[in-house]
XYZ file of C-alpha atoms in Angstrom:
741
model
C 85.994 118.009 71.537
C 84.791 120.764 73.156
C 82.567 123.109 71.164
C 81.597 126.604 71.258
C 77.570 126.324 70.821
C 76.950 129.902 69.450
C 79.063 128.842 66.737
C 77.779 125.261 66.945
C 74.685 127.266 65.683
C 75.632 129.256 63.463
C 76.425 125.331 62.447
C 72.882 124.255 62.432
C 71.671 127.255 60.215
C 74.484 127.151 56.896
C 74.174 123.068 57.083
C 71.403 121.798 58.526
C 68.271 119.417 57.081
C 67.344 121.949 54.114
C 69.564 124.921 55.343
C 72.556 123.142 53.992
C 70.385 123.228 50.337
C 70.068 126.708 50.871
C 73.912 127.579 51.027
C 74.817 125.915 48.289
C 72.227 127.512 46.195
C 73.680 131.057 47.683
C 76.674 131.060 46.063
C 75.770 129.293 42.774
C 73.906 132.497 41.908
C 76.023 134.665 43.994
C 78.865 133.056 41.738
C 76.632 133.314 38.351
C 75.474 136.726 39.169
C 78.620 138.310 39.819
C 80.213 137.224 36.897
C 77.847 137.682 34.204
C 77.259 141.680 36.094
C 80.855 142.558 37.056
C 84.376 142.741 35.603
C 86.910 139.653 36.377
C 89.813 141.070 38.031
C 92.264 139.875 35.051
C 90.630 142.469 32.564
C 90.997 145.354 35.060
C 94.574 144.375 35.340
C 97.210 147.709 35.272
C 100.890 146.875 34.656
C 102.189 151.093 34.611
C 100.784 152.058 38.022
C 103.258 154.471 39.621
C 105.347 152.851 42.119
C 106.837 155.759 44.172
C 105.357 158.314 46.229
C 105.472 162.138 44.332
C 108.175 163.665 47.094
C 110.576 160.817 46.199
C 113.911 162.361 44.018
C 113.093 160.685 40.771
C 109.779 161.884 40.208
C 110.204 165.473 41.136
C 113.460 165.308 38.759
C 110.788 163.689 36.115
C 108.377 166.583 37.245
C 110.790 168.726 36.493
C 112.049 167.711 33.021
C 108.958 168.044 31.695
C 108.443 171.463 32.771
C 111.749 172.474 31.224
C 112.465 170.779 28.800
C 109.465 168.945 27.365
C 110.886 168.067 23.927
C 112.764 165.517 26.107
C 110.113 163.873 27.967
C 109.351 159.946 27.337
C 109.643 156.972 28.485
C 112.802 154.478 25.424
C 111.883 151.494 23.548
C 115.411 151.510 22.046
C 115.464 148.890 19.501
C 119.318 147.165 18.809
C 120.093 145.874 15.187
C 123.133 143.363 15.201
C 124.860 141.861 12.465
C 127.633 139.386 14.253
C 129.919 139.320 11.378
C 129.356 143.611 11.087
C 126.404 145.646 9.445
C 125.982 145.600 6.043
C 125.435 149.077 3.984
C 121.547 147.161 3.580
C 121.125 146.513 6.958
C 121.208 150.580 7.461
C 119.097 150.962 4.577
C 116.709 148.988 5.921
C 116.653 150.910 9.574
C 116.065 153.926 7.378
C 112.889 152.754 5.441
C 112.083 151.637 9.063
C 112.707 154.821 11.246
C 110.559 156.637 7.744
C 107.523 154.446 8.300
C 107.910 155.044 11.780
C 107.551 158.608 11.369
C 105.384 158.930 8.795
C 103.023 156.190 10.575
C 103.858 156.733 14.301
C 102.597 153.404 17.317
C 101.282 155.270 19.487
C 101.451 156.767 22.262
C 104.820 157.287 20.248
C 106.903 160.643 21.811
C 110.383 161.169 19.744
C 111.906 159.308 17.367
C 115.396 160.536 15.461
C 115.473 161.302 12.541
C 117.473 158.361 10.569
C 115.932 158.168 7.067
C 116.637 161.759 6.529
C 120.657 161.519 7.509
C 123.948 160.679 4.818
C 125.046 157.222 5.240
C 128.490 158.773 6.957
C 126.095 160.584 9.356
C 124.750 157.328 9.741
C 127.477 155.299 9.983
C 128.520 157.649 12.607
C 125.701 156.372 14.629
C 127.597 152.248 14.395
C 129.895 151.301 18.017
C 133.444 150.868 17.132
C 133.194 147.399 16.491
C 130.720 148.382 12.957
C 127.552 145.715 15.154
C 125.862 147.507 16.538
C 122.998 150.060 15.977
C 120.593 151.623 18.363
C 116.852 153.323 17.258
C 115.085 155.034 20.683
C 111.366 155.341 19.908
C 110.000 157.132 22.914
C 106.552 157.106 23.986
C 104.235 159.636 26.045
C 105.290 158.536 30.244
C 102.248 156.232 31.894
C 101.464 154.503 28.466
C 99.623 151.395 29.063
C 101.310 148.403 29.190
C 98.990 146.596 26.741
C 99.507 150.243 23.995
C 102.978 149.629 24.313
C 102.878 145.918 23.664
C 101.122 147.008 20.888
C 103.856 149.190 19.602
C 106.144 146.534 20.486
C 103.476 143.737 17.425
C 102.678 146.546 15.363
C 106.893 147.799 15.083
C 108.057 144.040 14.468
C 104.815 143.838 11.587
C 106.295 147.037 9.874
C 110.098 145.384 9.762
C 108.665 141.829 8.575
C 107.371 143.917 5.288
C 109.737 146.511 5.096
C 112.745 144.469 5.758
C 110.834 140.549 4.145
C 112.613 138.296 6.743
C 112.164 138.642 10.485
C 114.814 140.528 12.798
C 113.010 139.834 15.893
C 112.938 135.767 15.659
C 116.385 134.753 14.336
C 118.548 133.458 17.453
C 121.241 136.031 18.328
C 124.188 133.077 17.564
C 123.153 132.323 13.545
C 123.873 134.611 11.136
C 122.338 137.820 9.429
C 120.619 141.281 10.482
C 118.777 140.904 13.620
C 116.550 143.007 16.060
C 116.095 143.527 19.721
C 113.623 146.113 21.975
C 115.402 146.664 25.102
C 115.492 149.428 27.357
C 111.993 151.224 30.206
C 109.597 150.234 28.045
C 111.770 146.415 26.417
C 111.812 145.268 30.194
C 108.354 146.561 31.179
C 106.266 144.716 27.629
C 108.325 141.680 28.990
C 107.386 141.901 32.448
C 103.979 142.221 31.679
C 103.831 139.055 28.544
C 105.891 137.388 31.388
C 102.946 137.558 33.587
C 100.500 137.192 31.408
C 101.783 134.097 30.504
C 102.313 131.633 33.706
C 98.561 132.823 34.924
C 97.350 130.381 32.912
C 100.115 127.801 33.438
C 100.358 128.045 37.571
C 96.672 128.163 37.862
C 96.286 124.473 36.481
C 99.469 123.699 38.121
C 98.469 124.657 41.250
C 95.051 123.494 40.825
C 97.097 119.827 39.953
C 99.324 119.269 42.610
C 96.251 120.179 45.010
C 94.794 118.026 44.111
C 97.245 114.976 44.173
C 98.444 115.803 47.438
C 95.145 115.528 49.173
C 94.479 113.004 47.314
C 97.485 111.233 48.070
C 97.753 111.634 52.164
C 93.873 111.799 52.203
C 93.664 108.629 50.515
C 90.326 109.787 49.462
C 89.340 111.421 45.891
C 85.342 112.546 46.561
C 87.202 113.954 50.217
C 90.117 115.778 47.331
C 87.366 118.142 45.532
C 85.606 119.344 48.575
C 88.750 121.887 49.064
C 88.847 122.914 45.029
C 85.551 123.322 44.781
C 85.129 125.346 48.412
C 88.136 127.637 46.384
C 86.746 127.427 43.175
C 83.278 128.553 44.668
C 85.785 132.142 46.751
C 87.830 132.880 43.732
C 84.468 132.850 40.934
C 82.954 135.322 44.119
C 86.324 136.995 44.285
C 87.517 137.591 41.413
C 84.772 139.483 39.898
C 84.818 141.377 43.338
C 87.904 142.834 42.986
C 87.083 143.612 39.123
C 84.898 145.854 39.588
C 86.680 147.816 43.096
C 89.182 147.943 40.338
C 87.215 149.561 37.691
C 85.689 151.795 39.894
C 89.580 152.868 40.548
C 89.422 151.995 44.289
C 92.401 149.419 44.032
C 94.502 149.205 41.802
C 95.931 145.636 40.737
C 98.619 143.301 38.854
C 100.164 140.781 37.368
C 102.030 140.255 39.913
C 99.247 140.275 41.855
C 96.757 138.295 40.411
C 99.827 135.243 40.037
C 100.484 135.274 43.995
C 96.621 136.258 44.580
C 95.733 132.691 43.050
C 98.367 130.789 44.783
C 97.994 132.445 48.482
C 94.092 131.630 47.947
C 94.705 127.661 47.164
C 96.921 126.656 49.962
C 95.457 128.995 52.507
C 92.338 128.305 51.470
C 92.551 124.196 51.292
C 94.186 125.063 54.333
C 90.987 126.134 56.348
C 88.301 123.485 54.277
C 90.357 120.739 55.722
C 91.362 122.334 59.229
C 87.266 122.267 59.105
C 87.057 118.560 57.215
C 89.082 117.410 60.326
C 87.601 118.491 63.203
C 84.229 117.092 61.197
C 86.118 113.300 60.978
C 86.987 113.306 64.626
C 83.384 114.487 65.428
C 81.413 110.915 63.074
C 83.553 109.132 65.279
C 82.129 110.268 67.960
C 78.298 111.200 66.223
C 75.688 108.900 64.272
C 74.088 111.669 63.196
C 76.195 113.434 60.409
C 73.931 117.220 61.211
C 75.439 117.252 65.046
C 78.576 116.055 63.993
C 78.512 119.206 61.582
C 77.742 121.541 64.333
C 80.124 119.748 67.209
C 82.300 120.040 64.561
C 81.850 123.943 63.499
C 81.624 125.204 67.211
C 84.371 123.416 67.474
C 86.608 124.642 64.492
C 85.467 128.541 64.134
C 86.608 129.893 66.542
C 90.692 128.768 64.902
C 90.016 129.001 61.553
C 88.139 132.570 62.463
C 91.814 133.448 63.538
C 93.757 132.942 61.664
C 91.913 133.906 58.231
C 92.026 137.949 60.602
C 95.508 136.833 60.910
C 96.064 136.849 58.163
C 94.151 139.420 56.926
C 95.212 141.837 59.482
C 99.153 141.039 58.796
C 98.042 142.227 54.613
C 96.163 144.835 55.797
C 99.744 146.424 57.747
C 101.256 146.873 53.125
C 98.526 149.744 54.253
C 101.853 151.595 55.544
C 103.893 150.495 52.698
C 104.610 153.664 50.326
C 106.282 151.531 47.226
C 102.728 151.615 44.930
C 103.109 146.987 44.402
C 103.670 146.580 48.588
C 100.772 149.691 49.277
C 98.675 147.672 45.969
C 98.795 143.776 47.649
C 96.397 144.911 50.874
C 92.836 145.201 50.700
C 92.558 143.154 46.841
C 94.281 140.057 49.508
C 92.321 140.722 52.460
C 89.213 141.361 50.469
C 90.090 137.642 48.850
C 91.192 136.194 52.368
C 87.817 136.688 53.970
C 85.698 135.408 51.084
C 88.150 132.018 51.326
C 86.775 131.995 54.878
C 83.811 132.765 54.710
C 84.055 129.500 51.783
C 84.815 127.639 54.042
C 82.731 127.956 56.875
C 79.884 128.362 54.845
C 79.967 126.068 51.598
C 82.604 123.882 52.420
C 79.975 122.333 55.588
C 77.433 123.057 53.384
C 79.076 120.548 50.760
C 79.682 117.873 53.573
C 76.327 117.424 55.403
C 74.852 117.007 51.268
C 77.603 114.534 50.691
C 77.943 113.474 54.583
C 80.019 110.840 55.140
C 80.357 109.330 52.048
C 82.900 112.069 51.845
C 85.776 110.249 53.396
C 85.432 107.315 50.886
C 86.205 104.560 51.236
C 88.140 104.887 54.606
C 84.051 106.342 56.249
C 84.682 106.813 60.037
C 82.403 105.329 61.391
C 81.259 105.713 65.844
C 81.551 102.051 68.106
C 78.084 101.546 67.492
C 77.892 102.117 63.759
C 81.118 99.812 63.629
C 79.679 97.247 66.076
C 76.629 97.295 63.404
C 78.240 97.159 60.201
C 80.632 93.705 61.787
C 77.162 91.110 62.846
C 76.166 92.220 59.527
C 79.247 91.440 57.597
C 80.092 88.372 60.156
C 84.070 90.067 60.171
C 85.757 92.079 62.611
C 85.487 96.115 61.749
C 88.835 97.334 62.412
C 88.573 100.496 64.685
C 89.395 104.376 63.432
C 91.011 105.761 65.591
C 91.271 109.471 66.367
C 94.394 110.197 66.827
C 97.220 107.821 64.467
C 99.721 105.993 66.243
C 103.113 108.495 64.722
C 101.597 111.580 65.310
C 100.513 110.185 69.162
C 104.015 108.875 68.935
C 105.214 112.373 68.627
C 102.949 113.569 71.462
C 104.704 111.952 73.702
C 107.918 113.185 72.490
C 107.080 116.317 72.909
C 105.535 116.136 76.833
C 108.210 113.761 77.331
C 111.576 114.844 76.510
C 110.546 118.638 75.710
C 114.187 119.638 76.903
C 115.660 117.909 73.652
C 113.528 119.117 71.673
C 113.419 122.324 71.962
C 117.178 122.753 72.360
C 117.499 120.956 69.019
C 115.033 122.523 66.793
C 116.782 125.957 68.143
C 120.058 124.722 67.323
C 118.446 123.388 63.549
C 116.420 126.628 63.689
C 119.565 129.112 65.352
C 121.853 127.382 62.265
C 119.872 128.166 59.297
C 119.076 132.117 60.388
C 122.963 132.871 60.439
C 122.608 132.488 56.481
C 119.969 135.893 56.097
C 122.864 138.775 57.397
C 124.631 136.762 54.318
C 122.123 137.454 51.746
C 122.031 139.560 48.158
C 119.712 142.236 47.136
C 119.573 143.261 44.026
C 116.551 145.865 42.327
C 117.562 145.115 38.659
C 114.683 144.044 36.908
C 116.519 141.868 34.198
C 117.750 139.080 35.954
C 114.284 138.203 36.504
C 114.110 136.823 33.070
C 115.579 134.240 31.431
C 118.448 135.180 29.394
C 116.141 134.155 26.314
C 113.898 137.055 26.761
C 114.722 139.766 23.546
C 114.324 143.031 26.336
C 117.891 140.839 28.271
C 119.178 139.806 24.483
C 118.940 143.481 23.534
C 120.954 144.418 26.457
C 123.570 141.941 26.565
C 124.421 143.038 23.398
C 125.219 146.925 23.993
C 127.203 145.654 27.033
C 129.054 143.562 24.958
C 129.044 146.106 22.110
C 128.997 149.918 22.843
C 128.208 150.399 26.808
C 126.030 148.710 29.465
C 124.855 152.366 30.376
C 123.026 153.673 27.340
C 120.600 151.236 28.429
C 118.959 153.882 30.891
C 121.099 156.805 30.408
C 120.763 159.654 33.551
C 119.203 163.044 32.950
C 120.526 164.880 35.351
C 119.240 168.925 35.464
C 120.793 171.718 38.062
C 119.584 175.954 39.184
C 123.225 177.195 37.513
C 121.016 180.745 38.975
C 123.029 182.573 35.564
C 126.317 181.122 37.283
C 129.105 179.508 35.901
C 129.535 175.750 36.811
C 131.894 172.574 35.403
C 128.695 170.417 35.951
C 129.631 168.499 32.728
C 133.226 168.494 34.008
C 132.661 167.715 37.708
C 130.318 164.404 35.982
C 132.890 162.988 34.046
C 135.806 163.234 36.403
C 133.126 160.815 38.726
C 135.211 156.825 37.810
C 132.131 155.446 37.779
C 130.323 157.766 34.836
C 131.364 156.131 30.594
C 130.200 160.282 28.815
C 128.270 163.432 29.854
C 127.245 164.871 26.513
C 127.220 168.773 26.618
C 124.697 171.271 28.358
C 121.408 171.756 26.755
C 119.275 174.965 27.684
C 115.845 175.395 29.439
C 113.679 176.995 26.451
C 111.984 178.519 29.442
C 114.794 179.684 32.045
C 118.183 179.322 30.406
C 119.313 179.151 33.958
C 118.472 175.273 33.981
C 120.973 173.219 32.090
C 120.900 169.131 31.399
C 123.160 167.346 31.122
C 122.839 163.323 30.087
C 125.095 161.079 32.268
C 125.805 156.788 30.634
C 127.283 154.539 33.257
C 130.356 152.100 32.751
C 128.843 149.266 34.674
C 124.787 148.071 33.994
C 122.506 150.530 34.864
C 120.331 148.759 37.460
C 123.787 147.514 39.172
C 123.528 148.135 43.039
C 126.478 149.301 42.973
C 125.977 151.685 40.586
C 121.861 153.124 41.937
C 123.576 153.035 45.324
C 125.945 155.957 43.079
C 122.934 159.064 43.334
C 123.427 160.211 46.125
C 127.297 161.108 44.919
C 126.131 162.699 42.229
C 123.844 165.117 43.459
C 126.481 165.728 46.939
C 128.656 166.339 43.887
C 126.619 168.802 42.144
C 125.350 170.531 45.344
C 129.236 171.124 46.239
C 129.916 171.912 43.055
C 127.765 174.525 42.672
C 128.459 175.861 46.267
C 131.717 177.031 45.002
C 130.185 179.064 42.702
C 128.626 180.807 44.531
C 124.952 179.245 44.432
C 123.813 179.695 48.123
C 121.172 176.650 47.906
C 121.964 174.444 44.964
C 119.476 172.930 43.263
C 119.898 169.147 41.617
C 118.070 166.724 39.659
C 118.359 163.456 39.160
C 116.103 161.424 36.774
C 116.480 158.417 34.982
C 115.432 154.732 36.475
C 118.355 154.793 37.149
C 117.772 157.258 39.689
C 113.919 155.464 39.729
C 115.828 151.949 41.185
C 117.938 154.374 44.007
C 114.431 155.234 44.829
C 112.818 152.318 44.921
C 115.358 150.745 47.248
C 115.553 153.383 50.005
C 111.586 152.962 49.325
C 111.609 149.250 49.691
C 113.824 149.498 53.070
C 111.745 152.246 54.530
C 108.494 149.688 53.991
C 110.144 146.598 55.543
C 111.662 148.685 59.046
C 107.886 150.587 59.283
C 105.214 147.296 58.005
C 107.637 144.000 59.960
C 106.926 146.270 63.955
C 103.327 147.093 62.626
C 102.409 143.178 61.464
C 104.131 142.235 64.618
C 101.839 144.615 67.079
C 98.538 144.104 65.282
C 98.975 139.837 65.332
C 100.265 140.575 69.118
C 97.303 142.252 70.522
C 94.508 139.532 68.682
C 96.918 136.961 69.798
C 96.585 138.790 73.590
C 92.853 139.103 73.066
C 92.249 135.466 71.314
C 94.457 133.160 74.354
C 93.867 135.976 76.759
C 98.205 135.375 77.975
C 101.209 137.470 77.846
C 103.250 134.267 77.854
C 102.071 132.854 75.386
C 101.737 135.869 73.314
C 106.009 136.594 73.539
C 106.426 132.751 72.270
C 104.324 132.920 69.577
C 105.600 136.074 68.298
C 109.376 135.440 69.515
C 108.761 131.233 67.702
C 107.324 132.776 64.269
C 110.046 135.465 63.188
C 112.824 133.202 64.374
C 111.016 130.379 62.041
C 110.868 133.555 59.187
C 114.577 134.442 59.430
C 115.231 130.509 59.486
C 113.524 130.405 56.225
C 115.043 133.043 53.957
C 119.022 131.712 55.422
C 117.133 128.702 54.094
C 116.431 129.901 51.002
C 119.293 131.503 50.557
C 122.025 128.179 50.732
C 118.735 126.582 48.203
C 119.209 130.025 45.510
C 122.297 130.724 45.798
C 124.399 127.092 46.110
C 121.929 125.323 44.274
C 120.278 127.164 42.448
C 123.165 129.941 40.941
C 121.403 132.612 42.272
C 123.203 135.723 42.763
C 120.634 138.164 44.541
C 118.112 138.254 45.932
C 114.881 141.028 44.999
C 114.900 143.649 47.294
C 110.889 143.515 47.358
C 111.180 139.528 48.403
C 111.810 140.177 52.655
C 109.256 142.097 53.183
C 106.881 140.132 50.874
C 107.910 136.976 52.751
C 107.016 137.756 55.799
C 104.299 139.067 55.944
C 103.702 135.680 53.753
C 105.538 133.078 56.598
C 104.272 135.279 59.697
C 100.463 134.910 59.367
C 100.712 131.749 57.459
C 103.307 130.558 60.225
C 100.982 132.260 63.249
C 97.657 129.711 61.715
C 99.395 126.667 61.544
C 100.831 127.652 66.259
C 96.549 129.276 65.930
C 95.392 125.711 65.438
C 97.136 123.447 67.814
C 97.383 125.748 70.296
C 93.048 126.867 70.419
C 93.200 122.424 71.123
C 95.887 122.426 73.941
C 94.046 125.531 75.498
C 90.362 124.074 75.141
C 91.514 121.352 77.690
C 93.127 123.233 79.553
C 90.809 123.308 82.694
C 90.264 118.999 82.243
C 93.301 117.812 81.362
C 96.788 118.053 83.158
C 98.793 121.073 80.973
C 101.208 117.740 79.737
C 97.832 115.433 78.279
C 96.136 118.566 76.590
C 99.235 119.094 74.935
C 100.300 115.596 74.313
C 96.259 115.887 72.470
C 96.515 118.648 70.709
C 99.945 117.896 69.723
C 98.603 114.633 68.192
C 95.303 115.285 67.404
C 96.195 118.027 65.061
C 99.151 116.995 63.725
C 97.873 114.814 60.653
C 95.529 118.126 59.321
C 98.306 120.582 60.210
C 101.151 118.715 58.310
C 98.157 118.061 55.114
C 97.897 121.669 55.341
C 101.376 122.530 55.210
C 102.211 120.091 52.632
C 99.943 121.194 50.393
C 100.423 125.575 51.081
C 104.446 124.355 50.280
C 103.749 122.896 47.383
C 101.580 125.524 46.141
C 104.275 127.857 46.846
C 106.764 125.642 45.097
C 104.796 126.199 42.472
C 105.970 129.572 41.353
C 109.579 128.277 41.443
C 108.756 126.530 37.903
C 108.315 129.517 36.667
C 110.492 131.730 33.828
C 110.397 134.956 36.704
C 112.986 134.660 38.919
C 111.185 137.715 41.676
C 108.130 134.468 41.512
C 111.228 131.343 42.094
C 112.520 133.341 45.143
C 109.879 134.544 46.625
C 107.783 130.915 46.124
C 111.482 128.902 47.448
C 111.840 130.919 50.597
C 108.099 130.237 51.478
C 107.809 127.462 50.851
C 110.658 126.584 52.947
C 109.005 128.576 56.022
C 105.692 126.349 55.411
C 107.804 123.252 55.721
C 109.644 124.766 58.716
C 106.267 126.572 60.185
C 104.974 122.152 59.332
C 107.859 120.221 60.826
C 109.708 121.677 63.713
C 108.096 124.926 64.834
C 103.696 123.463 65.437
C 105.358 120.229 66.512
C 107.889 120.695 68.063
C 109.071 123.510 68.797
C 106.195 125.858 70.748
C 104.261 122.688 72.264
C 108.104 122.003 74.343
C 107.966 125.331 75.312
C 104.558 125.640 76.085
C 105.785 122.097 78.178
C 108.791 123.459 79.817
C 106.671 126.748 80.800
C 104.146 124.733 82.705
C 100.619 126.655 83.990
C 103.132 130.034 83.253
C 101.883 130.328 79.178
C 98.482 130.671 80.677
C 99.685 133.443 82.981
C 97.993 136.147 83.450
C 94.942 133.767 83.235
C 93.986 131.322 85.504
C 93.479 127.474 85.025
C 91.226 126.032 87.184
C 90.423 122.096 86.701
C 87.878 119.306 86.832
C 88.536 117.085 89.966
C 88.937 114.286 88.473
C 91.364 115.476 85.649
C 94.228 114.411 86.414
C 92.645 111.052 85.933
C 91.945 110.944 82.474
C 92.299 109.255 79.510
C 92.598 110.513 75.819
């Protein structure tokens, strides 16, 4: 194993005879001090942060509505009252009681409420659905209200209802007899989404830790070694959480529940990988070095470059999200980059220190011994001790197959990956957040009731404002003629400027459905044309509401995908070029990871669509999956290819590839299984967006681990020969051809 003298010296500093205790003490003190004096990241969640850029159509419409129609501002919670046999007079009286109490003692941030309690019975019955089973009570809240405030408001609403009615209509199952109530609309959706993520945090953390622990024990058959990476990740998270919490408290970053959930998976997956990369080098060094400190310095010198480069690749890939305009995409960048940086530092300081403290016993009961130590043990026990080889028989066979039959290996690998990638164009996307919820979630049940008994479009009406400039234009008629429109309200004049007229439009279909979302431009164009016909030279039209917001979301996310992917590819290519000093290797390493990414999308769609009955995946997922899969996939390539590069001047290329593949196979396979497993944990959650993200990333990691890294990349390297190093030159020692490995 070749080592870098500079890194070896650093290894002696962080994991020497005395310094190992200093390193451990520093981590313990830092974790304790930061945890005491800084807030943890979970306490600083902001789940109501703005997602769209300020120049988005829907935000401009909201701003105009606030200015010209101040009474209309607010985000609605729709309380759906339902009785399967039809609402009774007693039910309506109960709703009036709740409305009166909400009027007398408003909820926090409550903006508006229809005075149902003041309506005579005939008028109230006129608001009931045609089949007599549904009554909707809309409660509006101030825009930008924090989710925690809304959640507390919904909780108080339920308590208020129970105290007035003597029963709990929010808990009763829909299929049961009696009065039911469900909160849906934008507020119901927002609070349900936050509750799902909050409820998932502990379960996700526990499941991830247990999975990693079980996999480590099964793969390494060493209970002590299994805990070392977990200790490293645990200490890293103990520092990451308060640092991110402080940054969020200062307003420098924004974190939400979804970010924290995914960060947990990323840390345990990628963090364990980095620890295992170092552990693998250390085990190899222990087979040659009797002194554990010497072995640590050797392994530090041999692995730091690859681990550092792997971490840097992930960090710059995540920083590429800073070019995003969509809020959650942009906000991922800094927290995740900071987390990966701290995790990489832990794997190169704390983990070596722990290994120095525990020593060879870390690998018990399969303790690595040098030939001399094995001979001493044989003499002492009087029996032959089995020789431990740096490379197992299966891994050695893998190295031989790739180098002896590279054309066949390449052809089979390409056929599998291209066949899977062919399914990627078939993916259907959705921006319907309700599809991320379990069918039993209150907001989804409320929406289902509206769809069946009223109109799905009433879940989130569209707000349309036009500037008539004093001209006469039949805006209401033009909107009503659109085939997908259920109804249009009469115009409402602005109290500030009568030229501004507002309309409320209700769709026939689900307002979150992609087909409906795509109608927003047509609505604008239709009204602009109508205003032009009325003699207005520069027609002004504003379309707001949830459907317009979803259209802007779709537009911005598609823009981010087109911008961020080339940026990430370019930056990773530059890093690879600097590290490998080879244009040829950089090109095919990038190409193989891209192919792997599209294969992961195709394979993920096959699983989600045909085996998990998913009609469409969330539109945000391709970009998230790209950033993680390309960065983490390149990690494995870097670790494997660096082994080949280290041996290129000492061995023939064929021997260097065989050694590189066989020597890194075990650790990359282990790391890949653990990373894929942590992503797969997401698939156990009741949140479809995380299920879809977890499945695609897990499949992508498996493809990288078992096809791209062991077969595709080394076979291409073998077939290209010394050209893979171009424009660098290879200077081999005279005896390289006769070396044995």
